Amino acid sequence: LSQEHQRQYSHEHLDERRELCKSNDYIFNRGAQDGDTLAIDEVGGCTRENQGSVLALVQQSGLRNVRSICSTSKDLEPLVEKGAFHPELYYTLEVYTIGSPAVRERGNDSVRLARHYLALANRQWHKNIRFGKDVVARFLDYPWRGNVREIENLVNHLVEQVERHDGEIDVK
């Protein structure tokens, strides 16, 4: 097919491609055109069926200038070896990898992230809550297996649950 036919096919079958992306496993930038981005969050958590759908979307979209950006907290190579992750999807996406160590391996980053999410939660809940020194110490000692999302969710929950609108929270 010519590029024009591919582009026409791509737009004519956009609803079919959107259907592939109704899962919560990933997000599709609706109405993708050349130059758009396909963002796949936690690609390592996609079911095997959804991995095939993602592969079809990436390879057969007819759009050659669509960036694919994926994130995962899992090491995909062992999953490929075990047959739990689609090898063709792995090699299609694994063009350029940016590794990021877990939060628990990054020293004070857990506190920096917690303070960032504290500012966001304070804005959302119209509060002015601060962390006491014992809370900060706990943030540094905690293993953060859920990484950044765990910090974000915990901080938001803490701010939401605190009854007062101003002050410091600390460990009792």
CSV table of C-alpha atoms in Angstrom, one decimal:
chain,number,residue,atom,x,y,z
A,1,LEU,CA,0.0,0.0,0.0
A,2,SER,CA,1.1,3.5,-0.7
A,3,GLN,CA,1.6,5.9,2.3
A,4,GLU,CA,-1.6,7.7,1.3
A,5,HIS,CA,-3.5,4.4,1.3
A,6,GLN,CA,-2.0,3.4,4.7
A,7,ARG,CA,-2.9,6.8,6.1
A,8,GLN,CA,-6.5,6.5,4.8
A,9,TYR,CA,-6.8,2.9,6.1
A,10,SER,CA,-5.4,4.1,9.4
A,11,HIS,CA,-8.1,6.8,9.8
A,12,GLU,CA,-10.9,4.6,8.5
A,13,HIS,CA,-10.1,1.9,11.1
A,14,LEU,CA,-9.4,4.3,14.0
A,15,ASP,CA,-12.4,3.0,15.9
A,16,GLU,CA,-11.1,-0.6,15.6
A,17,ARG,CA,-7.7,0.6,16.9
A,18,ARG,CA,-9.4,2.5,19.8
A,19,GLU,CA,-11.2,-0.7,20.7
A,20,LEU,CA,-7.9,-2.4,21.2
A,21,CYS,CA,-7.1,0.3,23.8
A,22,LYS,CA,-10.1,0.2,26.0
A,23,SER,CA,-8.2,-1.8,28.6
A,24,ASN,CA,-6.9,0.1,31.6
A,25,ASP,CA,-3.4,-1.3,30.8
A,26,TYR,CA,-2.5,1.5,28.6
A,27,ILE,CA,-3.6,4.9,27.2
A,28,PHE,CA,-4.0,5.7,23.5
A,29,ASN,CA,-3.7,9.2,22.3
A,30,ARG,CA,-7.1,9.2,20.5
A,31,GLY,CA,-7.0,10.3,16.9
A,32,ALA,CA,-3.3,9.6,16.6
A,33,GLN,CA,-1.7,11.1,13.5
A,34,ASP,CA,1.9,11.3,12.3
A,35,GLY,CA,3.9,12.9,15.1
A,36,ASP,CA,1.7,11.7,18.0
A,37,THR,CA,2.7,9.6,20.9
A,38,LEU,CA,1.4,6.2,22.1
A,39,ALA,CA,1.9,6.1,25.9
A,40,ILE,CA,1.8,2.7,27.5
A,41,ASP,CA,1.9,2.7,31.3
A,42,GLU,CA,3.0,-0.5,33.0
A,43,VAL,CA,3.4,-2.4,29.8
A,44,GLY,CA,4.8,-5.3,31.9
A,45,GLY,CA,1.4,-5.6,33.5
A,46,CYS,CA,-0.5,-6.0,30.2
A,47,THR,CA,-2.2,-9.4,29.7
A,48,ARG,CA,-0.8,-11.5,27.0
A,49,GLU,CA,-3.9,-10.7,24.9
A,50,ASN,CA,-3.4,-7.0,25.3
A,51,GLN,CA,0.3,-7.4,24.5
A,52,GLY,CA,-0.8,-8.7,21.1
A,53,SER,CA,-3.2,-5.7,20.7
A,54,VAL,CA,-0.4,-3.3,21.6
A,55,LEU,CA,1.9,-4.9,19.1
A,56,ALA,CA,-0.7,-4.7,16.4
A,57,LEU,CA,-1.3,-1.1,17.2
A,58,VAL,CA,2.3,-0.2,17.1
A,59,GLN,CA,3.2,-2.2,14.0
A,60,GLN,CA,0.1,-1.9,11.8
A,61,SER,CA,-1.1,1.6,12.5
A,62,GLY,CA,0.0,2.8,9.1
A,63,LEU,CA,1.5,5.8,10.9
A,64,ARG,CA,5.3,5.5,10.8
A,65,ASN,CA,6.0,8.7,12.8
A,66,VAL,CA,4.2,7.7,16.0
A,67,ARG,CA,6.4,7.6,19.1
A,68,SER,CA,5.9,4.8,21.6
A,69,ILE,CA,6.8,5.5,25.2
A,70,CYS,CA,6.4,2.7,27.6
A,71,SER,CA,7.0,2.3,31.3
A,72,THR,CA,7.2,-0.7,33.6
A,73,SER,CA,8.4,-1.6,37.0
A,74,LYS,CA,9.2,-5.1,35.8
A,75,ASP,CA,12.3,-6.6,34.2
A,76,LEU,CA,10.8,-7.7,30.9
A,77,GLU,CA,13.7,-9.8,29.6
A,78,PRO,CA,13.1,-12.7,32.1
A,79,LEU,CA,9.4,-12.5,31.3
A,80,VAL,CA,10.1,-12.9,27.6
A,81,GLU,CA,12.3,-15.9,28.4
A,82,LYS,CA,9.5,-17.5,30.5
A,83,GLY,CA,6.9,-16.8,27.8
A,84,ALA,CA,5.0,-14.4,29.9
A,85,PHE,CA,5.8,-11.4,27.7
A,86,HIS,CA,5.4,-11.3,23.9
A,87,PRO,CA,8.9,-11.4,22.5
A,88,GLU,CA,8.0,-9.5,19.3
A,89,LEU,CA,6.5,-6.6,21.4
A,90,TYR,CA,9.6,-6.6,23.6
A,91,TYR,CA,12.0,-6.2,20.7
A,92,THR,CA,9.7,-3.7,19.0
A,93,LEU,CA,9.6,-1.5,22.0
A,94,GLU,CA,13.1,-2.1,23.3
A,95,VAL,CA,14.8,0.3,20.9
A,96,TYR,CA,15.9,2.8,23.5
A,97,THR,CA,15.7,2.0,27.2
A,98,ILE,CA,16.1,4.5,30.1
A,99,GLY,CA,16.6,2.7,33.3
A,100,SER,CA,15.7,4.2,36.6
A,101,PRO,CA,16.6,2.7,39.9
A,102,ALA,CA,13.8,2.0,42.4
A,103,VAL,CA,13.0,4.8,44.9
A,104,ARG,CA,14.4,2.8,47.8
A,105,GLU,CA,17.8,2.8,46.0
A,106,ARG,CA,17.9,6.6,45.5
A,107,GLY,CA,18.6,8.0,48.9
A,108,ASN,CA,16.6,11.1,49.8
A,109,ASP,CA,14.4,11.0,46.7
A,110,SER,CA,11.6,9.4,48.6
A,111,VAL,CA,11.4,12.6,50.8
A,112,ARG,CA,11.7,14.9,47.8
A,113,LEU,CA,8.9,13.0,46.0
A,114,ALA,CA,6.8,12.9,49.2
A,115,ARG,CA,7.2,16.7,49.5
A,116,HIS,CA,6.3,17.2,45.9
A,117,TYR,CA,3.1,15.1,46.3
A,118,LEU,CA,2.4,16.8,49.6
A,119,ALA,CA,2.3,20.2,47.8
A,120,LEU,CA,-0.1,18.8,45.2
A,121,ALA,CA,-2.3,17.2,47.8
A,122,ASN,CA,-2.4,20.3,49.8
A,123,ARG,CA,-3.6,22.2,46.8
A,124,GLN,CA,-6.2,19.6,45.9
A,125,TRP,CA,-7.6,19.4,49.5
A,126,HIS,CA,-7.1,23.1,50.3
A,127,LYS,CA,-4.8,22.4,53.2
A,128,ASN,CA,-1.4,23.4,54.5
A,129,ILE,CA,-0.1,20.2,56.0
A,130,ARG,CA,3.7,19.6,56.7
A,131,PHE,CA,5.7,16.5,57.5
A,132,GLY,CA,7.3,16.3,60.9
A,133,LYS,CA,10.8,15.0,61.3
A,134,ASP,CA,9.7,11.5,62.4
A,135,VAL,CA,7.5,11.1,59.3
A,136,VAL,CA,10.5,12.2,57.1
A,137,ALA,CA,12.7,9.6,58.9
A,138,ARG,CA,10.0,6.9,58.2
A,139,PHE,CA,10.0,7.9,54.5
A,140,LEU,CA,13.7,7.4,54.4
A,141,ASP,CA,13.6,3.9,56.1
A,142,TYR,CA,10.6,2.5,54.2
A,143,PRO,CA,11.4,0.1,51.3
A,144,TRP,CA,8.8,1.7,48.8
A,145,ARG,CA,8.1,-1.5,46.9
A,146,GLY,CA,5.4,0.4,45.0
A,147,ASN,CA,7.8,3.1,44.0
A,148,VAL,CA,6.6,6.6,43.1
A,149,ARG,CA,2.9,5.6,42.9
A,150,GLU,CA,3.0,4.3,46.4
A,151,ILE,CA,4.4,7.6,47.7
A,152,GLU,CA,1.9,9.6,45.7
A,153,ASN,CA,-1.1,7.5,47.0
A,154,LEU,CA,0.1,7.5,50.6
A,155,VAL,CA,0.7,11.2,50.7
A,156,ASN,CA,-2.6,12.0,49.1
A,157,HIS,CA,-4.4,9.7,51.5
A,158,LEU,CA,-2.6,11.2,54.5
A,159,VAL,CA,-3.6,14.8,53.5
A,160,GLU,CA,-7.1,13.7,52.7
A,161,GLN,CA,-7.6,12.0,56.1
A,162,VAL,CA,-6.1,14.7,58.3
A,163,GLU,CA,-9.0,16.6,59.8
A,164,ARG,CA,-7.2,19.9,60.4
A,165,HIS,CA,-6.4,22.1,57.5
A,166,ASP,CA,-3.0,23.4,58.7
A,167,GLY,CA,-0.2,22.0,60.7
A,168,GLU,CA,2.4,19.3,61.0
A,169,ILE,CA,1.8,15.6,60.9
A,170,ASP,CA,4.1,13.3,62.8
A,171,VAL,CA,4.4,9.7,64.0
A,172,LYS,CA,2.9,9.0,67.4
